């Protein structure tokens, strides 16, 4: 009897284990378990599980995907480490160059105002003290002219803005790589795309200031910033049907591209041109004024030029301080770079939309629904607002008075 009971219990346990295995395999199907019966042994005592229900949540995994290639994963993590290092590097350099702007602005203005004060005192003094003040004032003006010329050439506020943009974009790339690692097995194609993006960012935002690597601060024309590589043709995802695309969505995307070109990008290019022209004028004005003030300071006390020399030395120094403060205190170079970067952001959106629309194989495109959501988020619009914008663009065309972006 004990042996029979033992065999029965063992069989029941085995069958129950099999039944449990079946439930785990079907975890994505919500089902209420009421009883368990064992074939061949009759009814078994009902299990009171009426209040227990299997969760419908399931984590899907493509059964065709094998384990990740260890070499590919090693490359991905090597790129991720390099990107993380660049984030910190650009962040630190940005802080340093912002400090340059503050310290140089304060130092040059202090030197200029001190030189103007000395020139004024020298004009009402006589003898050796006047000569000492005059020579000191001239030397300080010459030093201020040289320092201001270098500062205007490199534009520290613009350098700091470049590094802030680089930090943000490298952080964005870091998050993209982490997402790829989290949601699926990276491939060698993903590795190549990551490498291209890293190198494109390195070219767009260089760290060196010498050797011609620095971005031109006073170009002939303003061009949008470009920090992305040439888009590669994506692999087909197989038969995905319409992949979230339809004629209405394609038409909406074309209208959004049109609005971005004629409103947002054009507006920021226009503002960038104005900021650049203002910066050019101020960059020339400051050193010219300090140079003239140096000449006036050297001629203070001269019998033939004493009167206008004092005016030139004192007024020139004061005006140079004003121009310097307006240019670097107001960070006109930073504003110019910000407009250039914003124009580049809209250009990237245009290229991304157009590349999807040009791809005839729907399987190679980004999923239409997800892509529409991304465009809406980038422009600060809900999906309904995005469709309203496309409808307004189709009706008004170039006469539309609304900007695509609501973020900036």
Coordinates of C-alpha atoms in Angstrom, one line a residue:
X1 CA 0.0 0.0 0.0
X2 CA 2.8 2.4 0.8
X3 CA 4.6 1.5 -2.4
X4 CA 1.4 2.0 -4.4
X5 CA 0.9 5.4 -2.7
X6 CA 4.5 6.3 -3.3
X7 CA 4.2 5.5 -7.0
X8 CA 0.9 7.3 -7.2
X9 CA 2.3 10.4 -5.5
X10 CA 5.4 10.3 -7.7
X11 CA 3.3 10.0 -10.9
X12 CA 1.1 12.8 -9.8
X13 CA 4.1 15.0 -9.0
X14 CA 5.6 14.2 -12.4
X15 CA 2.3 15.0 -14.2
X16 CA 1.8 18.1 -12.3
X17 CA 5.3 19.2 -13.2
X18 CA 4.5 18.6 -16.9
X19 CA 1.3 20.6 -16.5
X20 CA 3.3 23.5 -14.9
X21 CA 5.8 23.4 -17.7
X22 CA 2.9 23.8 -20.2
X23 CA 1.5 26.8 -18.3
X24 CA 4.9 28.5 -18.3
X25 CA 5.2 28.0 -22.0
X26 CA 1.9 29.7 -22.5
X27 CA 2.5 32.7 -20.2
X28 CA 1.4 35.1 -22.9
X29 CA -2.1 33.7 -22.8
X30 CA -4.2 34.9 -19.8
X31 CA -6.0 31.8 -18.5
X32 CA -7.6 30.9 -15.2
X33 CA -6.6 27.5 -13.8
X34 CA -9.4 25.7 -11.9
X35 CA -8.3 22.1 -11.6
X36 CA -5.6 19.6 -12.4
X37 CA -6.4 16.0 -13.4
X38 CA -4.0 13.1 -14.0
X39 CA -4.8 10.9 -16.9
X40 CA -4.8 7.2 -15.9
X41 CA -5.3 7.8 -12.2
X42 CA -8.8 9.3 -12.2
X43 CA -9.7 12.6 -10.6
X44 CA -7.3 14.3 -8.3
X45 CA -8.3 16.7 -5.6
X46 CA -9.2 20.0 -7.1
X47 CA -6.7 22.8 -6.6
X48 CA -8.2 26.0 -5.4
X49 CA -6.6 28.5 -7.8
X50 CA -9.6 30.5 -8.7
X51 CA -8.0 33.7 -7.6
X52 CA -4.7 33.2 -9.3
X53 CA -4.4 34.2 -12.9
X54 CA -1.3 34.1 -15.1
X55 CA 0.1 37.5 -16.2
X56 CA -0.5 38.3 -19.9
X57 CA 2.9 40.2 -20.0
X58 CA 5.5 38.4 -22.1
X59 CA 8.9 39.2 -23.3
X60 CA 9.2 38.3 -26.9
X61 CA 12.4 37.2 -28.5
X62 CA 13.1 36.3 -32.0
X63 CA 13.7 32.6 -32.0
X64 CA 15.7 32.8 -35.2
X65 CA 18.3 35.1 -33.4
X66 CA 21.1 33.1 -32.0
X67 CA 23.4 34.3 -29.2
X68 CA 25.1 37.6 -29.8
X69 CA 28.5 37.5 -31.7
X70 CA 31.1 38.0 -28.9
X71 CA 33.4 39.9 -31.3
X72 CA 30.6 42.2 -32.4
X73 CA 29.6 42.8 -28.8
X74 CA 33.2 43.6 -27.9
X75 CA 33.4 46.2 -30.7
X76 CA 30.1 47.7 -29.5
X77 CA 31.3 48.1 -26.0
X78 CA 34.6 49.5 -27.1
X79 CA 32.7 52.2 -29.1
X80 CA 30.5 52.8 -26.1
X81 CA 33.5 53.3 -23.9
X82 CA 35.0 55.7 -26.4
X83 CA 31.7 57.7 -26.6
X84 CA 31.5 57.9 -22.8
X85 CA 35.0 59.2 -22.7
X86 CA 34.2 61.8 -25.3
X87 CA 31.2 63.0 -23.4
X88 CA 33.4 63.8 -20.4
X89 CA 36.2 65.2 -22.5
X90 CA 34.0 67.7 -24.4
X91 CA 32.2 68.6 -21.2
X92 CA 35.4 69.5 -19.5
X93 CA 36.8 71.4 -22.5
X94 CA 33.5 73.3 -22.7
X95 CA 33.8 74.4 -19.1
X96 CA 37.4 75.4 -19.7
X97 CA 36.7 77.5 -22.7
X98 CA 33.7 79.2 -21.0
X99 CA 36.2 80.1 -18.3
X100 CA 38.5 81.5 -21.0
X101 CA 35.7 83.8 -22.1
X102 CA 35.0 85.1 -18.6
X103 CA 38.6 85.6 -17.6
X104 CA 39.8 87.1 -20.8
X105 CA 36.9 89.5 -20.9
X106 CA 37.5 90.6 -17.3
X107 CA 41.3 90.9 -17.8
X108 CA 41.2 92.9 -21.0
X109 CA 38.6 95.3 -19.8
X110 CA 40.5 95.9 -16.6
X111 CA 43.7 96.5 -18.6
X112 CA 41.9 98.8 -21.0
X113 CA 40.2 100.9 -18.3
X114 CA 43.4 101.1 -16.3
X115 CA 45.3 102.4 -19.3
X116 CA 42.6 105.0 -20.0
X117 CA 42.8 106.2 -16.4
X118 CA 46.6 106.4 -16.6
X119 CA 46.4 108.4 -19.8
X120 CA 44.0 110.9 -18.3
X121 CA 46.1 111.3 -15.2
X122 CA 49.2 111.8 -17.3
X123 CA 47.5 114.6 -19.2
X124 CA 47.2 116.7 -16.0
X125 CA 50.6 115.8 -14.6
X126 CA 54.0 117.0 -15.4
X127 CA 57.6 115.8 -15.3
X128 CA 58.7 112.2 -14.8
X129 CA 55.4 111.0 -13.3
X130 CA 53.6 112.0 -16.4
X131 CA 56.1 110.2 -18.6
X132 CA 55.9 107.0 -16.5
X133 CA 52.1 107.1 -16.6
X134 CA 52.1 107.7 -20.4
X135 CA 54.5 104.9 -21.1
X136 CA 52.6 102.5 -18.8
X137 CA 49.3 103.4 -20.5
X138 CA 50.8 102.9 -24.0
X139 CA 52.2 99.5 -23.0
X140 CA 48.9 98.3 -21.5
X141 CA 47.0 99.4 -24.6
X142 CA 49.4 97.5 -26.8
X143 CA 49.0 94.4 -24.7
X144 CA 45.2 94.8 -24.7
X145 CA 45.2 95.1 -28.5
X146 CA 47.2 91.9 -28.9
X147 CA 45.1 89.9 -26.4
X148 CA 41.9 91.2 -27.8
X149 CA 42.9 90.3 -31.4
X150 CA 43.6 86.7 -30.3
X151 CA 40.4 86.5 -28.3
X152 CA 38.4 87.8 -31.2
X153 CA 40.1 85.3 -33.5
X154 CA 39.2 82.2 -31.5
X155 CA 35.9 83.4 -30.0
X156 CA 35.9 81.6 -26.7
X157 CA 32.1 81.8 -26.2
X158 CA 31.6 80.1 -29.6
X159 CA 34.2 77.5 -28.7
X160 CA 32.3 76.8 -25.5
X161 CA 29.0 76.4 -27.4
X162 CA 30.6 74.0 -29.8
X163 CA 31.7 71.8 -27.0
X164 CA 28.2 72.0 -25.3
X165 CA 26.7 70.8 -28.6
X166 CA 29.3 68.0 -28.9
X167 CA 28.6 66.9 -25.4
X168 CA 24.8 66.7 -26.0
X169 CA 25.2 64.9 -29.3
X170 CA 27.7 62.3 -27.9
X171 CA 25.3 61.7 -25.0
X172 CA 22.5 61.2 -27.5
X173 CA 24.7 58.7 -29.4
X174 CA 25.6 57.0 -26.1
X175 CA 21.9 56.5 -25.4
X176 CA 21.3 55.1 -28.9
X177 CA 24.0 52.5 -28.5
X178 CA 22.7 51.4 -25.1
X179 CA 19.2 51.1 -26.6
X180 CA 20.5 48.9 -29.4
X181 CA 22.3 46.6 -26.9
X182 CA 19.2 46.4 -24.7
X183 CA 16.6 45.6 -27.3
X184 CA 18.4 43.3 -29.7
X185 CA 21.6 41.6 -30.9
X186 CA 23.9 44.2 -32.5
X187 CA 25.3 43.3 -35.9
X188 CA 28.4 44.4 -37.8
X189 CA 26.2 46.9 -39.7
X190 CA 25.3 48.5 -36.4
X191 CA 29.0 48.7 -35.5
X192 CA 29.8 50.5 -38.8
X193 CA 27.0 53.0 -38.3
X194 CA 28.2 53.7 -34.8
X195 CA 31.8 54.2 -36.0
X196 CA 30.6 56.6 -38.7
X197 CA 28.6 58.6 -36.3
X198 CA 31.5 58.9 -33.9
X199 CA 33.9 60.0 -36.6
X200 CA 31.4 62.5 -38.1
X201 CA 31.0 64.1 -34.6
X202 CA 34.8 64.3 -34.2
X203 CA 35.0 66.1 -37.6
X204 CA 32.1 68.5 -36.8
X205 CA 33.4 69.5 -33.4
X206 CA 37.2 69.3 -33.3
X207 CA 39.1 69.9 -30.0
X208 CA 42.4 71.4 -31.3
X209 CA 42.7 75.1 -31.9
X210 CA 45.9 75.0 -34.0
X211 CA 46.8 73.3 -37.3
X212 CA 43.7 74.5 -39.1
X213 CA 41.4 72.1 -37.2
X214 CA 39.4 74.8 -35.6
X215 CA 36.0 75.7 -37.1
X216 CA 36.2 79.0 -39.1
X217 CA 34.7 81.7 -36.9
X218 CA 34.1 84.2 -39.7
X219 CA 33.1 82.3 -42.8
X220 CA 32.0 84.1 -46.0
X221 CA 28.5 82.6 -45.7
X222 CA 26.6 80.8 -42.9
X223 CA 26.1 77.1 -43.5
X224 CA 24.1 74.7 -41.2
X225 CA 26.2 72.6 -38.9
X226 CA 26.6 69.0 -40.1
X227 CA 27.4 66.3 -37.6
X228 CA 26.0 63.2 -39.1
X229 CA 27.4 60.7 -41.7
X230 CA 26.0 59.9 -45.0
X231 CA 23.0 57.6 -44.4
X232 CA 23.5 54.0 -45.3
X233 CA 21.0 51.8 -47.0
X234 CA 19.2 49.8 -44.4
X235 CA 18.7 46.1 -44.6
X236 CA 15.3 44.9 -45.5
X237 CA 13.2 43.6 -42.7
X238 CA 11.4 41.0 -44.9
X239 CA 7.7 41.1 -45.6
X240 CA 6.4 43.7 -43.2
X241 CA 3.5 44.8 -45.3
X242 CA 3.1 48.5 -45.5
X243 CA 5.4 48.9 -42.4
X244 CA 3.2 51.6 -40.9
X245 CA 3.2 53.7 -44.1
X246 CA 0.4 55.0 -46.3
X247 CA -0.1 57.7 -48.9
X248 CA -1.5 60.1 -46.4
X249 CA 1.5 59.8 -44.1
X250 CA 3.9 60.2 -47.0
X251 CA 2.1 63.3 -48.2
X252 CA 2.2 64.7 -44.6
X253 CA 5.9 64.1 -44.3
X254 CA 6.5 65.9 -47.7
X255 CA 4.6 68.9 -46.5
X256 CA 6.5 69.0 -43.2
X257 CA 9.8 69.0 -45.1
X258 CA 8.6 71.9 -47.1
X259 CA 7.6 73.9 -44.0
X260 CA 11.0 73.1 -42.4
X261 CA 12.8 74.4 -45.4
X262 CA 10.9 77.6 -46.1
X263 CA 10.3 78.6 -42.4
X264 CA 12.5 77.1 -39.7
X265 CA 15.8 76.5 -41.5
X266 CA 15.6 79.7 -43.5
X267 CA 14.8 81.8 -40.4
X268 CA 17.7 80.4 -38.5
X269 CA 20.0 80.9 -41.4
X270 CA 18.9 84.5 -41.6
X271 CA 19.4 85.1 -37.9
X272 CA 22.8 83.4 -38.1
X273 CA 23.9 85.7 -40.9
X274 CA 22.9 88.8 -38.9
X275 CA 24.8 87.5 -35.8
X276 CA 27.8 86.7 -37.9
X277 CA 27.9 90.2 -39.5
X278 CA 27.5 91.9 -36.1
X279 CA 30.3 89.7 -34.7
X280 CA 32.6 90.7 -37.6
X281 CA 32.1 94.4 -36.9
X282 CA 32.7 94.1 -33.2
X283 CA 35.7 91.8 -33.7
X284 CA 37.3 94.6 -35.8
X285 CA 36.1 97.5 -33.8
X286 CA 37.6 96.5 -30.4
X287 CA 41.3 96.1 -31.5
X288 CA 41.1 99.2 -33.7
X289 CA 39.9 101.3 -30.8
X290 CA 42.6 100.0 -28.4
X291 CA 45.2 100.5 -31.1
X292 CA 44.2 104.1 -31.6
X293 CA 44.1 104.6 -27.9
X294 CA 47.7 103.4 -27.7
X295 CA 48.7 105.9 -30.3
X296 CA 46.9 108.7 -28.4
X297 CA 48.4 107.7 -25.1
X298 CA 51.9 107.8 -26.6
X299 CA 51.3 111.4 -27.8
X300 CA 49.8 112.7 -24.5
X301 CA 51.8 115.8 -23.5
X302 CA 52.9 116.5 -27.0
X303 CA 52.8 120.3 -27.7
X304 CA 51.2 119.9 -31.1
X305 CA 48.9 116.9 -30.5
X306 CA 48.3 117.0 -26.8
X307 CA 44.6 117.9 -26.9
X308 CA 43.2 115.3 -29.3
X309 CA 45.7 112.8 -28.1
X310 CA 44.2 112.8 -24.6
X311 CA 40.7 112.5 -26.0
X312 CA 41.8 109.6 -28.3
X313 CA 43.5 107.8 -25.4
X314 CA 40.7 108.1 -22.9
X315 CA 37.7 107.8 -25.2
X316 CA 39.3 105.1 -27.3
X317 CA 39.9 102.9 -24.2
X318 CA 36.3 103.5 -22.9
X319 CA 34.7 102.7 -26.3
X320 CA 36.9 99.6 -26.7
X321 CA 35.7 98.3 -23.3
X322 CA 32.1 98.8 -24.4
X323 CA 32.6 97.0 -27.7
X324 CA 34.5 94.2 -26.0
X325 CA 31.8 93.8 -23.4
X326 CA 29.0 93.7 -25.9
X327 CA 30.8 91.1 -28.1
X328 CA 32.1 88.7 -25.5
X329 CA 29.9 89.6 -22.5
X330 CA 26.9 89.3 -24.8
X331 CA 28.4 86.1 -26.3
X332 CA 27.6 87.1 -29.9
X333 CA 29.8 84.2 -31.2
X334 CA 27.8 81.7 -29.1
X335 CA 24.6 83.1 -30.5
X336 CA 25.9 82.7 -34.1
X337 CA 26.9 79.1 -33.4
X338 CA 23.5 78.3 -31.7
X339 CA 21.7 79.5 -34.9
X340 CA 24.0 77.5 -37.1
X341 CA 23.4 74.4 -34.9
X342 CA 19.6 74.9 -35.0
X343 CA 19.7 75.1 -38.8
X344 CA 21.7 71.9 -38.8
X345 CA 19.0 70.2 -36.6
X346 CA 16.3 71.0 -39.2
X347 CA 18.5 70.0 -42.1
X348 CA 19.0 66.6 -40.4
X349 CA 15.3 66.2 -40.0
X350 CA 14.7 67.0 -43.7
X351 CA 17.4 64.5 -44.8
X352 CA 16.0 61.8 -42.5
X353 CA 12.4 62.3 -43.8
X354 CA 13.5 62.5 -47.5
X355 CA 15.7 59.4 -47.2
X356 CA 12.7 57.4 -46.0
X357 CA 10.4 58.7 -48.7
X358 CA 12.9 58.0 -51.4
X359 CA 13.2 54.4 -50.3
X360 CA 10.8 52.4 -52.5
X361 CA 11.2 49.2 -50.5
X362 CA 8.9 49.8 -47.5
X363 CA 10.8 47.1 -45.5
X364 CA 13.9 49.2 -45.6
X365 CA 12.2 52.3 -44.1
X366 CA 11.7 53.1 -40.5
X367 CA 8.3 52.0 -39.2
X368 CA 5.9 54.7 -40.3
X369 CA 4.0 55.0 -37.0
X370 CA 7.2 55.2 -34.9
X371 CA 8.8 57.6 -37.4
X372 CA 5.8 60.0 -37.2
X373 CA 5.9 59.9 -33.4
X374 CA 9.7 60.8 -33.5
X375 CA 9.1 63.7 -35.9
X376 CA 6.3 65.0 -33.6
X377 CA 8.5 64.8 -30.5
X378 CA 11.4 66.5 -32.3
X379 CA 9.2 69.4 -33.3
X380 CA 7.4 69.6 -29.9
X381 CA 4.0 68.6 -31.4
X382 CA 1.4 66.0 -30.8
X383 CA 0.4 63.7 -33.7
X384 CA -2.8 65.7 -34.3
X385 CA -0.8 69.0 -34.3
X386 CA 1.7 67.5 -36.7
X387 CA -1.1 66.5 -39.1
X388 CA -2.7 69.9 -38.8
X389 CA 0.7 71.5 -39.7
X390 CA 0.9 69.3 -42.8
X391 CA -2.7 70.2 -43.8
X392 CA -1.9 74.0 -43.4
X393 CA 1.3 73.6 -45.4
X394 CA -0.6 71.9 -48.2
X395 CA -3.2 74.7 -48.3
X396 CA -1.0 77.8 -47.8
X397 CA 2.3 76.6 -49.3
X398 CA 5.1 79.2 -49.0
X399 CA 2.6 81.7 -47.4
X400 CA 2.3 79.7 -44.3
X401 CA 2.9 81.8 -41.2
X402 CA 3.5 79.0 -38.7
X403 CA 6.9 77.5 -37.9
X404 CA 7.2 73.7 -37.8
X405 CA 9.1 73.6 -34.5
X406 CA 7.5 74.6 -31.2
X407 CA 10.6 74.0 -29.2
X408 CA 12.8 76.8 -30.5

